[in-house]
Each structure stands twice: as structure tokens, then as C-alpha cells.
PDB file of C-alpha atoms in Angstrom:
ATOM      1  CA  UNK A   1     232.533  16.512-111.234  1.00 43.00           C
ATOM      2  CA  UNK A   2     231.839  13.527-113.998  1.00 42.00           C
ATOM      3  CA  UNK A   3     234.632  10.814-113.160  1.00 41.00           C
ATOM      4  CA  UNK A   4     234.835   7.605-114.974  1.00 41.00           C
ATOM      5  CA  UNK A   5     237.209   4.803-114.620  1.00 40.00           C
ATOM      6  CA  UNK A   6     237.452   2.232-116.485  1.00 44.00           C
ATOM      7  CA  UNK A   7     239.535  -1.502-117.050  1.00 42.00           C
ATOM      8  CA  UNK A   8     241.644  -1.484-119.540  1.00 43.00           C
ATOM      9  CA  UNK A   9     240.373  -5.058-120.342  1.00 41.00           C
ATOM     10  CA  UNK A  10     236.602  -5.059-120.228  1.00 43.00           C
ATOM     11  CA  UNK A  11     236.172  -1.570-119.860  1.00 42.00           C
ATOM     12  CA  UNK A  12     234.209  -2.868-116.563  1.00 40.00           C
ATOM     13  CA  UNK A  13     233.646   0.338-113.956  1.00 37.00           C
ATOM     14  CA  UNK A  14     235.864   0.221-111.333  1.00 40.00           C
ATOM     15  CA  UNK A  15     233.402   1.694-109.023  1.00 39.00           C
ATOM     16  CA  UNK A  16     235.101   1.329-105.688  1.00 41.00           C
ATOM     17  CA  UNK A  17     237.950   3.213-106.653  1.00 43.00           C
ATOM     18  CA  UNK A  18     235.640   5.849-108.165  1.00 39.00           C
ATOM     19  CA  UNK A  19     234.549   6.241-104.822  1.00 43.00           C
ATOM     20  CA  UNK A  20     237.545   6.092-103.030  1.00 42.00           C
ATOM     21  CA  UNK A  21     239.007   9.086-105.105  1.00 41.00           C
ATOM     22  CA  UNK A  22     235.759  11.127-104.602  1.00 40.00           C
ATOM     23  CA  UNK A  23     236.037  10.703-101.311  1.00 43.00           C
ATOM     24  CA  UNK A  24     239.934  11.539-101.030  1.00 44.00           C
ATOM     25  CA  UNK A  25     238.556  14.995-102.669  1.00 40.00           C
ATOM     26  CA  UNK A  26     236.054  15.920-100.695  1.00 40.00           C
ATOM     27  CA  UNK A  27     237.866  14.770 -97.702  1.00 37.00           C
ATOM     28  CA  UNK A  28     240.887  17.264 -98.771  1.00 41.00           C
ATOM     29  CA  UNK A  29     238.168  20.126-100.096  1.00 39.00           C
ATOM     30  CA  UNK A  30     236.411  20.271 -96.510  1.00 36.00           C
ATOM     31  CA  UNK A  31     239.390  20.465 -94.607  1.00 39.00           C
ATOM     32  CA  UNK A  32     240.898  22.905 -97.049  1.00 39.00           C
ATOM     33  CA  UNK A  33     238.099  24.481 -97.283  1.00 38.00           C
ATOM     34  CA  UNK A  34     237.785  25.446-100.587  1.00 39.00           C
ATOM     35  CA  UNK A  35     233.966  25.920-100.829  1.00 39.00           C
ATOM     36  CA  UNK A  36     234.507  29.455-101.801  1.00 41.00           C
ATOM     37  CA  UNK A  37     232.803  32.790-103.001  1.00 41.00           C
ATOM     38  CA  UNK A  38     233.442  34.959-106.063  1.00 40.00           C
ATOM     39  CA  UNK A  39     235.643  36.611-104.263  1.00 41.00           C
ATOM     40  CA  UNK A  40     237.652  33.736-102.697  1.00 41.00           C
ATOM     41  CA  UNK A  41     236.584  34.006 -99.364  1.00 41.00           C
ATOM     42  CA  UNK A  42     234.801  30.993 -97.438  1.00 41.00           C
ATOM     43  CA  UNK A  43     231.407  30.936 -97.725  1.00 41.00           C
ATOM     44  CA  UNK A  44     229.137  29.946 -94.620  1.00 43.00           C
ATOM     45  CA  UNK A  45     225.494  29.152 -93.533  1.00 39.00           C
ATOM     46  CA  UNK A  46     223.636  32.396 -92.599  1.00 39.00           C
ATOM     47  CA  UNK A  47     222.911  32.466 -89.207  1.00 39.00           C
ATOM     48  CA  UNK A  48     220.259  30.034 -87.809  1.00 39.00           C
ATOM     49  CA  UNK A  49     220.608  27.737 -90.728  1.00 40.00           C
ATOM     50  CA  UNK A  50     221.803  24.436 -90.760  1.00 42.00           C
ATOM     51  CA  UNK A  51     224.959  23.399 -92.612  1.00 44.00           C
ATOM     52  CA  UNK A  52     223.397  22.702 -96.171  1.00 45.00           C
ATOM     53  CA  UNK A  53     226.035  19.376 -96.017  1.00 45.00           C
ATOM     54  CA  UNK A  54     222.957  17.494 -94.647  1.00 50.00           C
ATOM     55  CA  UNK A  55     224.123  13.987 -95.534  1.00 50.00           C
ATOM     56  CA  UNK A  56     227.343  12.234 -94.398  1.00 56.00           C
ATOM     57  CA  UNK A  57     229.639  11.873 -97.061  1.00 68.00           C
ATOM     58  CA  UNK A  58     230.232   8.142 -96.973  1.00 73.00           C
ATOM     59  CA  UNK A  59     226.530   7.855 -97.141  1.00 78.00           C
ATOM     60  CA  UNK A  60     226.617  10.369-100.509  1.00 77.00           C
ATOM     61  CA  UNK A  61     229.669   8.759-102.011  1.00 77.00           C
ATOM     62  CA  UNK A  62     227.866   5.152-101.542  1.00 78.00           C
ATOM     63  CA  UNK A  63     224.884   6.194-103.134  1.00 80.00           C
ATOM     64  CA  UNK A  64     226.844   7.440-106.091  1.00 78.00           C
ATOM     65  CA  UNK A  65     229.013   4.474-106.415  1.00 80.00           C
ATOM     66  CA  UNK A  66     225.877   2.364-106.435  1.00 82.00           C
ATOM     67  CA  UNK A  67     224.414   4.697-108.859  1.00 82.00           C
ATOM     68  CA  UNK A  68     227.623   3.889-111.262  1.00 80.00           C
ATOM     69  CA  UNK A  69     227.337   0.066-110.395  1.00 84.00           C
ATOM     70  CA  UNK A  70     223.460  -0.324-111.085  1.00 87.00           C
ATOM     71  CA  UNK A  71     224.222   1.992-115.050  1.00 86.00           C
ATOM     72  CA  UNK A  72     227.317  -0.229-115.855  1.00 88.00           C
ATOM     73  CA  UNK A  73     224.823  -3.703-114.777  1.00 91.00           C
ATOM     74  CA  UNK A  74     222.214  -2.233-117.072  1.00 91.00           C
ATOM     75  CA  UNK A  75     224.767  -1.788-119.704  1.00 91.00           C
ATOM     76  CA  UNK A  76     226.265  -5.104-119.507  1.00 95.00           C
ATOM     77  CA  UNK A  77     223.144  -7.117-119.284  1.00 96.00           C
ATOM     78  CA  UNK A  78     222.225  -5.355-123.061  1.00 95.00           C
ATOM     79  CA  UNK A  79     225.140  -5.792-124.176  1.00 96.00           C
ATOM     80  CA  UNK A  80     224.555  -9.664-123.624  1.00 96.00           C
ATOM     81  CA  UNK A  81     221.183  -9.454-124.553  1.00 96.00           C
ATOM     82  CA  UNK A  82     222.348  -8.448-127.628  1.00 97.00           C
ATOM     83  CA  UNK A  83     225.405 -10.595-128.509  1.00 97.00           C
ATOM     84  CA  UNK A  84     227.699  -7.884-128.579  1.00 97.00           C
ATOM     85  CA  UNK A  85     231.033  -8.905-127.053  1.00 95.00           C
ATOM     86  CA  UNK A  86     232.451  -5.815-125.067  1.00 97.00           C
ATOM     87  CA  UNK A  87     229.924  -3.359-123.296  1.00 97.00           C
ATOM     88  CA  UNK A  88     229.623  -0.023-125.528  1.00 97.00           C
ATOM     89  CA  UNK A  89     231.964   3.118-124.244  1.00 97.00           C
ATOM     90  CA  UNK A  90     230.122   5.765-122.620  1.00 95.00           C
ATOM     91  CA  UNK A  91     230.670   9.298-124.476  1.00 96.00           C
ATOM     92  CA  UNK A  92     231.676  12.167-123.107  1.00 95.00           C
ATOM     93  CA  UNK A  93     229.556  14.844-121.769  1.00 94.00           C
ATOM     94  CA  UNK A  94     228.524  16.945-124.926  1.00 94.00           C
ATOM     95  CA  UNK A  95     230.841  20.394-125.273  1.00 94.00           C
ATOM     96  CA  UNK A  96     229.566  23.245-123.652  1.00 93.00           C
ATOM     97  CA  UNK A  97     231.494  25.545-126.393  1.00 94.00           C
ATOM     98  CA  UNK A  98     230.327  23.814-129.747  1.00 96.00           C
ATOM     99  CA  UNK A  99     233.053  23.331-132.332  1.00 97.00           C
ATOM    100  CA  UNK A 100     233.154  25.848-135.213  1.00 97.00           C
ATOM    101  CA  UNK A 101     231.455  23.942-138.367  1.00 98.00           C
ATOM    102  CA  UNK A 102     232.631  24.734-141.527  1.00 98.00           C
ATOM    103  CA  UNK A 103     232.874  23.137-144.950  1.00 98.00           C
ATOM    104  CA  UNK A 104     235.515  20.565-145.552  1.00 98.00           C
ATOM    105  CA  UNK A 105     238.110  21.799-147.562  1.00 97.00           C
ATOM    106  CA  UNK A 106     237.117  20.736-151.666  1.00 97.00           C
ATOM    107  CA  UNK A 107     233.291  20.199-150.307  1.00 98.00           C
ATOM    108  CA  UNK A 108     233.202  24.052-151.241  1.00 98.00           C
ATOM    109  CA  UNK A 109     231.325  25.342-153.971  1.00 98.00           C
ATOM    110  CA  UNK A 110     231.163  28.851-155.743  1.00 97.00           C
ATOM    111  CA  UNK A 111     230.067  31.708-153.093  1.00 97.00           C
ATOM    112  CA  UNK A 112     230.302  29.061-150.157  1.00 98.00           C
ATOM    113  CA  UNK A 113     231.128  32.205-147.612  1.00 97.00           C
ATOM    114  CA  UNK A 114     229.862  35.144-149.630  1.00 98.00           C
ATOM    115  CA  UNK A 115     226.304  33.144-149.436  1.00 98.00           C
ATOM    116  CA  UNK A 116     226.386  32.087-145.936  1.00 98.00           C
ATOM    117  CA  UNK A 117     225.666  28.637-147.675  1.00 98.00           C
ATOM    118  CA  UNK A 118     225.345  25.351-145.020  1.00 98.00           C
ATOM    119  CA  UNK A 119     228.557  24.028-144.936  1.00 98.00           C
ATOM    120  CA  UNK A 120     228.953  20.266-145.589  1.00 98.00           C
ATOM    121  CA  UNK A 121     231.291  18.159-143.537  1.00 98.00           C
ATOM    122  CA  UNK A 122     232.569  14.630-142.828  1.00 98.00           C
ATOM    123  CA  UNK A 123     233.654  15.277-139.336  1.00 98.00           C
ATOM    124  CA  UNK A 124     233.045  17.363-136.215  1.00 98.00           C
ATOM    125  CA  UNK A 125     236.462  19.107-135.405  1.00 97.00           C
ATOM    126  CA  UNK A 126     237.001  17.480-132.125  1.00 97.00           C
ATOM    127  CA  UNK A 127     239.598  15.448-130.237  1.00 95.00           C
ATOM    128  CA  UNK A 128     237.745  13.466-128.129  1.00 96.00           C
ATOM    129  CA  UNK A 129     237.615   9.531-129.325  1.00 98.00           C
ATOM    130  CA  UNK A 130     233.732   9.347-130.515  1.00 98.00           C
ATOM    131  CA  UNK A 131     232.281   8.846-133.883  1.00 98.00           C
ATOM    132  CA  UNK A 132     228.606   9.705-135.278  1.00 98.00           C
ATOM    133  CA  UNK A 133     225.762   7.173-135.982  1.00 98.00           C
ATOM    134  CA  UNK A 134     223.899   8.559-138.813  1.00 98.00           C
ATOM    135  CA  UNK A 135     221.094   6.662-140.511  1.00 98.00           C
ATOM    136  CA  UNK A 136     219.472   6.961-144.018  1.00 98.00           C
ATOM    137  CA  UNK A 137     216.142   6.902-146.150  1.00 98.00           C
ATOM    138  CA  UNK A 138     213.562   4.826-144.431  1.00 97.00           C
ATOM    139  CA  UNK A 139     212.853   2.050-145.766  1.00 97.00           C
ATOM    140  CA  UNK A 140     213.427  -0.735-143.267  1.00 98.00           C
ATOM    141  CA  UNK A 141     210.967  -0.108-140.096  1.00 98.00           C
ATOM    142  CA  UNK A 142     212.749  -3.190-137.525  1.00 98.00           C
ATOM    143  CA  UNK A 143     211.253  -3.312-133.955  1.00 98.00           C
ATOM    144  CA  UNK A 144     213.924  -5.232-132.769  1.00 98.00           C
ATOM    145  CA  UNK A 145     216.263  -2.194-134.031  1.00 98.00           C
ATOM    146  CA  UNK A 146     214.873   0.267-132.573  1.00 98.00           C
ATOM    147  CA  UNK A 147     214.497  -2.130-128.891  1.00 98.00           C
ATOM    148  CA  UNK A 148     218.337  -2.616-129.652  1.00 98.00           C
ATOM    149  CA  UNK A 149     219.187   1.104-129.392  1.00 98.00           C
ATOM    150  CA  UNK A 150     217.339   1.924-126.703  1.00 97.00           C
ATOM    151  CA  UNK A 151     218.788  -0.956-124.392  1.00 96.00           C
ATOM    152  CA  UNK A 152     222.424   0.253-125.521  1.00 97.00           C
ATOM    153  CA  UNK A 153     221.991   3.690-125.278  1.00 96.00           C
ATOM    154  CA  UNK A 154     223.766   4.133-128.250  1.00 98.00           C
ATOM    155  CA  UNK A 155     222.550   8.021-129.968  1.00 98.00           C
ATOM    156  CA  UNK A 156     222.447   8.427-133.815  1.00 98.00           C
ATOM    157  CA  UNK A 157     220.558  10.868-136.331  1.00 98.00           C
ATOM    158  CA  UNK A 158     218.045   9.968-139.015  1.00 98.00           C
ATOM    159  CA  UNK A 159     218.078  11.540-141.969  1.00 98.00           C
ATOM    160  CA  UNK A 160     214.406  10.544-143.631  1.00 98.00           C
ATOM    161  CA  UNK A 161     212.776  10.886-147.229  1.00 98.00           C
ATOM    162  CA  UNK A 162     209.128  10.983-147.760  1.00 98.00           C
ATOM    163  CA  UNK A 163     207.790   8.270-149.881  1.00 98.00           C
ATOM    164  CA  UNK A 164     210.218   5.799-147.928  1.00 98.00           C
ATOM    165  CA  UNK A 165     208.252   6.840-144.410  1.00 98.00           C
ATOM    166  CA  UNK A 166     204.945   7.409-145.680  1.00 98.00           C
ATOM    167  CA  UNK A 167     203.713   3.878-145.146  1.00 97.00           C
ATOM    168  CA  UNK A 168     204.599   3.804-141.161  1.00 98.00           C
ATOM    169  CA  UNK A 169     204.935   7.652-140.180  1.00 98.00           C
ATOM    170  CA  UNK A 170     204.741   5.806-136.661  1.00 98.00           C
ATOM    171  CA  UNK A 171     207.350   3.976-136.988  1.00 98.00           C
ATOM    172  CA  UNK A 172     209.741   7.178-136.737  1.00 98.00           C
ATOM    173  CA  UNK A 173     207.383   8.915-133.941  1.00 98.00           C
ATOM    174  CA  UNK A 174     208.253   6.048-131.389  1.00 98.00           C
ATOM    175  CA  UNK A 175     212.337   6.817-132.721  1.00 98.00           C
ATOM    176  CA  UNK A 176     211.597  10.460-131.905  1.00 98.00           C
ATOM    177  CA  UNK A 177     209.937   9.632-128.550  1.00 97.00           C
ATOM    178  CA  UNK A 178     213.320   7.939-127.382  1.00 96.00           C
ATOM    179  CA  UNK A 179     215.322  11.031-128.369  1.00 96.00           C
ATOM    180  CA  UNK A 180     216.491  10.454-132.170  1.00 98.00           C
ATOM    181  CA  UNK A 181     216.508  13.585-134.343  1.00 98.00           C
ATOM    182  CA  UNK A 182     214.609  13.361-137.307  1.00 98.00           C
ATOM    183  CA  UNK A 183     216.396  15.228-140.334  1.00 98.00           C
ATOM    184  CA  UNK A 184     215.680  15.747-144.315  1.00 98.00           C
ATOM    185  CA  UNK A 185     217.175  13.549-146.982  1.00 98.00           C
ATOM    186  CA  UNK A 186     214.283  14.713-149.515  1.00 98.00           C
ATOM    187  CA  UNK A 187     210.903  13.541-150.743  1.00 98.00           C
ATOM    188  CA  UNK A 188     212.163  11.180-153.019  1.00 98.00           C
ATOM    189  CA  UNK A 189     215.691  10.537-153.101  1.00 98.00           C
ATOM    190  CA  UNK A 190     216.597  12.255-156.412  1.00 98.00           C
ATOM    191  CA  UNK A 191     219.920  13.154-157.788  1.00 98.00           C
ATOM    192  CA  UNK A 192     219.362  16.635-156.904  1.00 98.00           C
ATOM    193  CA  UNK A 193     222.649  18.378-159.242  1.00 98.00           C
ATOM    194  CA  UNK A 194     220.509  16.694-162.527  1.00 98.00           C
ATOM    195  CA  UNK A 195     217.422  19.213-161.293  1.00 98.00           C
ATOM    196  CA  UNK A 196     216.723  22.656-161.466  1.00 98.00           C
ATOM    197  CA  UNK A 197     217.059  25.244-158.452  1.00 98.00           C
ATOM    198  CA  UNK A 198     213.013  24.798-158.355  1.00 98.00           C
ATOM    199  CA  UNK A 199     212.961  21.567-158.161  1.00 98.00           C
ATOM    200  CA  UNK A 200     215.753  21.284-155.490  1.00 98.00           C
ATOM    201  CA  UNK A 201     213.571  23.616-153.328  1.00 98.00           C
ATOM    202  CA  UNK A 202     210.572  21.526-153.687  1.00 98.00           C
ATOM    203  CA  UNK A 203     212.294  18.161-152.940  1.00 98.00           C
ATOM    204  CA  UNK A 204     214.163  20.033-149.873  1.00 98.00           C
ATOM    205  CA  UNK A 205     210.772  22.236-148.369  1.00 98.00           C
ATOM    206  CA  UNK A 206     208.227  19.287-148.952  1.00 98.00           C
ATOM    207  CA  UNK A 207     210.413  17.222-146.943  1.00 98.00           C
ATOM    208  CA  UNK A 208     210.724  19.821-144.432  1.00 98.00           C
ATOM    209  CA  UNK A 209     207.017  20.236-144.568  1.00 98.00           C
ATOM    210  CA  UNK A 210     206.370  16.550-143.779  1.00 98.00           C
ATOM    211  CA  UNK A 211     208.484  16.034-140.947  1.00 98.00           C
ATOM    212  CA  UNK A 212     207.029  19.065-139.532  1.00 98.00           C
ATOM    213  CA  UNK A 213     203.287  18.025-139.912  1.00 98.00           C
ATOM    214  CA  UNK A 214     204.242  14.655-138.606  1.00 98.00           C
ATOM    215  CA  UNK A 215     206.788  15.366-135.851  1.00 98.00           C
ATOM    216  CA  UNK A 216     206.506  18.165-135.111  1.00 98.00           C
ATOM    217  CA  UNK A 217     209.568  20.597-136.132  1.00 96.00           C
ATOM    218  CA  UNK A 218     211.341  21.467-139.260  1.00 98.00           C
ATOM    219  CA  UNK A 219     214.897  20.011-139.313  1.00 98.00           C
ATOM    220  CA  UNK A 220     218.010  22.655-139.614  1.00 98.00           C
ATOM    221  CA  UNK A 221     220.210  19.552-140.828  1.00 98.00           C
ATOM    222  CA  UNK A 222     220.005  18.121-144.173  1.00 98.00           C
ATOM    223  CA  UNK A 223     222.329  15.376-146.150  1.00 98.00           C
ATOM    224  CA  UNK A 224     222.122  15.419-149.973  1.00 98.00           C
ATOM    225  CA  UNK A 225     220.613  12.099-151.650  1.00 98.00           C
ATOM    226  CA  UNK A 226     224.114  10.111-152.590  1.00 98.00           C
ATOM    227  CA  UNK A 227     226.218  12.921-151.303  1.00 98.00           C
ATOM    228  CA  UNK A 228     225.897  14.703-154.271  1.00 98.00           C
ATOM    229  CA  UNK A 229     225.108  18.686-154.320  1.00 98.00           C
ATOM    230  CA  UNK A 230     225.957  22.034-156.530  1.00 98.00           C
ATOM    231  CA  UNK A 231     225.582  25.546-155.120  1.00 98.00           C
ATOM    232  CA  UNK A 232     221.855  25.094-156.087  1.00 98.00           C
ATOM    233  CA  UNK A 233     221.325  22.437-153.358  1.00 98.00           C
ATOM    234  CA  UNK A 234     222.912  24.359-150.811  1.00 98.00           C
ATOM    235  CA  UNK A 235     221.296  27.793-152.244  1.00 98.00           C
ATOM    236  CA  UNK A 236     217.665  25.578-152.032  1.00 98.00           C
ATOM    237  CA  UNK A 237     218.613  23.880-148.646  1.00 98.00           C
ATOM    238  CA  UNK A 238     219.661  27.671-146.870  1.00 98.00           C
ATOM    239  CA  UNK A 239     215.901  28.673-148.370  1.00 98.00           C
ATOM    240  CA  UNK A 240     214.298  25.848-146.515  1.00 98.00           C
ATOM    241  CA  UNK A 241     215.871  26.643-143.137  1.00 98.00           C
ATOM    242  CA  UNK A 242     218.608  24.252-143.233  1.00 98.00           C
ATOM    243  CA  UNK A 243     221.957  25.276-141.134  1.00 98.00           C
ATOM    244  CA  UNK A 244     223.770  22.220-141.866  1.00 98.00           C
ATOM    245  CA  UNK A 245     224.399  19.631-144.530  1.00 98.00           C
ATOM    246  CA  UNK A 246     226.757  16.547-143.043  1.00 98.00           C
ATOM    247  CA  UNK A 247     227.711  14.134-145.524  1.00 98.00           C
ATOM    248  CA  UNK A 248     230.132  10.777-144.300  1.00 98.00           C
ATOM    249  CA  UNK A 249     234.024   9.649-143.577  1.00 98.00           C
ATOM    250  CA  UNK A 250     233.110   5.495-143.246  1.00 98.00           C
ATOM    251  CA  UNK A 251     229.784   3.706-144.381  1.00 98.00           C
ATOM    252  CA  UNK A 252     229.265   0.162-142.790  1.00 98.00           C
ATOM    253  CA  UNK A 253     227.098  -2.139-143.515  1.00 98.00           C
ATOM    254  CA  UNK A 254     225.828  -5.707-142.618  1.00 97.00           C
ATOM    255  CA  UNK A 255     228.688  -7.529-143.780  1.00 96.00           C
ATOM    256  CA  UNK A 256     231.966  -4.799-144.127  1.00 97.00           C
ATOM    257  CA  UNK A 257     233.001  -1.420-143.850  1.00 98.00           C
ATOM    258  CA  UNK A 258     233.900   1.680-146.300  1.00 98.00           C
ATOM    259  CA  UNK A 259     236.088   4.548-145.963  1.00 98.00           C
ATOM    260  CA  UNK A 260     236.672   7.873-147.460  1.00 97.00           C
ATOM    261  CA  UNK A 261     240.311   8.355-146.651  1.00 96.00           C
ATOM    262  CA  UNK A 262     243.316   6.566-147.312  1.00 96.00           C
ATOM    263  CA  UNK A 263     244.190   5.461-144.382  1.00 96.00           C
ATOM    264  CA  UNK A 264     240.951   3.321-144.060  1.00 95.00           C
ATOM    265  CA  UNK A 265     240.661   3.746-140.706  1.00 96.00           C
ATOM    266  CA  UNK A 266     237.855   5.665-137.959  1.00 98.00           C
ATOM    267  CA  UNK A 267     239.671   9.032-136.501  1.00 98.00           C
ATOM    268  CA  UNK A 268     237.717  11.553-133.446  1.00 98.00           C
ATOM    269  CA  UNK A 269     234.558  12.925-135.003  1.00 98.00           C
ATOM    270  CA  UNK A 270     234.200  10.764-138.011  1.00 98.00           C
ATOM    271  CA  UNK A 271     230.246  10.694-139.221  1.00 98.00           C
ATOM    272  CA  UNK A 272     229.223   7.380-140.131  1.00 98.00           C
ATOM    273  CA  UNK A 273     226.712   6.422-142.600  1.00 98.00           C
ATOM    274  CA  UNK A 274     224.456   3.325-142.483  1.00 98.00           C
ATOM    275  CA  UNK A 275     220.582   3.149-143.884  1.00 98.00           C
ATOM    276  CA  UNK A 276     217.564   1.286-142.686  1.00 98.00           C
ATOM    277  CA  UNK A 277     217.620  -1.851-144.808  1.00 97.00           C
ATOM    278  CA  UNK A 278     217.591  -5.399-143.778  1.00 96.00           C
ATOM    279  CA  UNK A 279     217.494  -9.154-145.087  1.00 96.00           C
ATOM    280  CA  UNK A 280     215.470  -7.854-148.143  1.00 94.00           C
ATOM    281  CA  UNK A 281     218.578  -5.934-149.223  1.00 95.00           C
ATOM    282  CA  UNK A 282     221.314  -7.122-146.916  1.00 95.00           C
ATOM    283  CA  UNK A 283     222.532 -10.736-145.890  1.00 95.00           C
ATOM    284  CA  UNK A 284     221.623 -10.008-142.359  1.00 97.00           C
ATOM    285  CA  UNK A 285     219.532  -7.519-140.426  1.00 98.00           C
ATOM    286  CA  UNK A 286     219.878  -3.837-138.868  1.00 98.00           C
ATOM    287  CA  UNK A 287     220.918  -5.267-135.591  1.00 98.00           C
ATOM    288  CA  UNK A 288     223.505  -7.630-136.844  1.00 98.00           C
ATOM    289  CA  UNK A 289     224.686  -4.353-138.823  1.00 98.00           C
ATOM    290  CA  UNK A 290     224.973  -2.652-135.603  1.00 98.00           C
ATOM    291  CA  UNK A 291     226.415  -5.304-133.788  1.00 98.00           C
ATOM    292  CA  UNK A 292     229.045  -4.941-136.395  1.00 98.00           C
ATOM    293  CA  UNK A 293     229.524  -1.108-135.924  1.00 98.00           C
ATOM    294  CA  UNK A 294     229.538  -1.533-132.373  1.00 98.00           C
ATOM    295  CA  UNK A 295     232.432  -4.167-131.734  1.00 98.00           C
ATOM    296  CA  UNK A 296     234.919  -1.958-134.330  1.00 98.00           C
ATOM    297  CA  UNK A 297     234.561   1.501-132.619  1.00 98.00           C
ATOM    298  CA  UNK A 298     234.100  -0.506-129.054  1.00 98.00           C
ATOM    299  CA  UNK A 299     237.535  -2.132-129.688  1.00 98.00           C
ATOM    300  CA  UNK A 300     239.223   1.315-130.976  1.00 98.00           C
ATOM    301  CA  UNK A 301     238.364   2.794-127.829  1.00 98.00           C
ATOM    302  CA  UNK A 302     235.696   5.200-129.608  1.00 98.00           C
ATOM    303  CA  UNK A 303     232.010   5.961-127.951  1.00 98.00           C
ATOM    304  CA  UNK A 304     229.200   6.717-130.218  1.00 98.00           C
ATOM    305  CA  UNK A 305     228.102  10.298-129.309  1.00 98.00           C
ATOM    306  CA  UNK A 306     224.965  12.323-130.676  1.00 98.00           C
ATOM    307  CA  UNK A 307     225.448  14.941-134.101  1.00 98.00           C
ATOM    308  CA  UNK A 308     223.284  17.313-132.724  1.00 97.00           C
ATOM    309  CA  UNK A 309     224.870  17.950-129.909  1.00 97.00           C
ATOM    310  CA  UNK A 310     228.048  19.065-131.460  1.00 98.00           C
ATOM    311  CA  UNK A 311     226.293  21.366-133.688  1.00 97.00           C
TER     312      UNK A 311
END
């Protein structure tokens, strides 16, 4: 059972209430004999075996409450270190049953269903207030960004281009070691619809080879550069082992946001794009961009979840 109680004003955990709620539930469960077998009968220890409740309930509840306090304190301290006004919200557990991912209406290509091509989509179908952060290309390799995301425990997905990561494969190896999935964004970031099928296949399969060679696993997720594709793109992607081709619903920069939808807002399940960029291209750093990103999503009551957990 997972119980999370948050303060409406600043997101702080009310651990004491959590403890009280769990204690009440535990006492009620024990009093009603609700520990049952599959046939509804009470489960009793085998003869000569000790009662399975080894620790007094109060001690177990104190331990759980203490763990919640420690986790929140660490998260709050990290938020202060990185200049955030609010503590980022914790995402819910990944769904036990993954949502069905289909091509967004109007984003299909000819033969999409008949050829079982990877779907292009901008949002994950979910009612949970979560968004997904995705970062493209691999140009900027800022160590502070790695530290920030690890400290704050913010999940994200990387889409890498071969020509931009080859000068420092180790940077992305560190990223992978921190739980980030490294996905395909082609070898040279071309405008794919301008290429032949075979040229597109070389760009996609070639990047599959690079990622497998340096990071040990061929991705199943691919993002076409610029969000542009045609049927040949998706056919080539499928031939290279790709199952999904997400693009995005919003894009965040160091100094502003851009939106695909008419309402200019976030929605449950939205995929957010940004890039590995720094002061050479932006008026700020990647941590500056993350501060802007987290301010908006936290202010609007969204948590950041891991894209691959929903695929």
C-alpha cells in the first residue's frame, strides 16, 4: 500500500498523518481478521511456527514514517541546493498495465496499421498528472546537469545523434548508469523525408549499432529529427528494431516554452522536448532550463515520470 499525503501550500509530506492513517488501518485489519487466504478464510501460522508479525506495529509504523521524512528532507535539501522554489512532486508508481500506444490522429502514414509501423505520438494516454521530459541530440555535456538530475531524482529520456556524442561517449555512459535510457536520434540528424529508404535505414540502423556498441543495448524507441518523417522513415525504423516513435507536445528552452496545442498548456501524459544545449546556443545553462521546466510543472501540480515505464 502506498500512502502519500502532501501539504496544499508547499508540497511538504505530513508524515505524522501518514503514520496515523496507517496505524488506524492496521488496527482495523487486525481486529477484523482481514488477513485471509484465497478462499476468504483467515490465514493462521502453521503449528509450532511464530506469529508472522515480528515487530510491534508501532515500531514498524515509526520506521515507515521516518523513511518518508528522510526521503522528503533529502529531496527538499536538493531543491534548495539547485535554486528551486518548490520541491518537485513525486510521480506515481508506473502503471501495472501499460496504456495502448497508437499513432496520434493525423500523424499516421499510408499503411500505418496494415504494415504495423511504429506509432508517432505526442502524449501518453493517462489520467495521471504526469509529464515526460525528453532531451535530444547530445551537443552539450554539462556535468552539473547530471548532478542536478541525480540529486533531484528527476527521470528523463535521451535521444542521441551519433555525430554529436562521439567526442565523449563516457558522458552518456554516466547518464545511463544513473538509470537514463539512451534512445535513437539518427547518426547525423538529417531531414529524413528528403532521403531514400536505404539512406534512412542507414541513419537509423547505424545509430542502433553505435548505441549497442557503446552502451550494450539496441533501443526500441526512436525520434525522427525535427519531428519529420514519412512512410519510409517508419518502415526503416521498424526494420531496425524500433517499436515507438514519440515526438512532443511542448518544447522548453532556457527562457521560454513553446506549445503544439491551441490552449498553450500542459495536459496529463504530455511529452516535453528540450535539447542538450548550453551558453553557446542559449542565454543560460541546462540547469537553468531545468529550473524553468520544473517551476512550471510543479506549479501546475504535475510530476515528471519516466517515459519507458509507460511503453
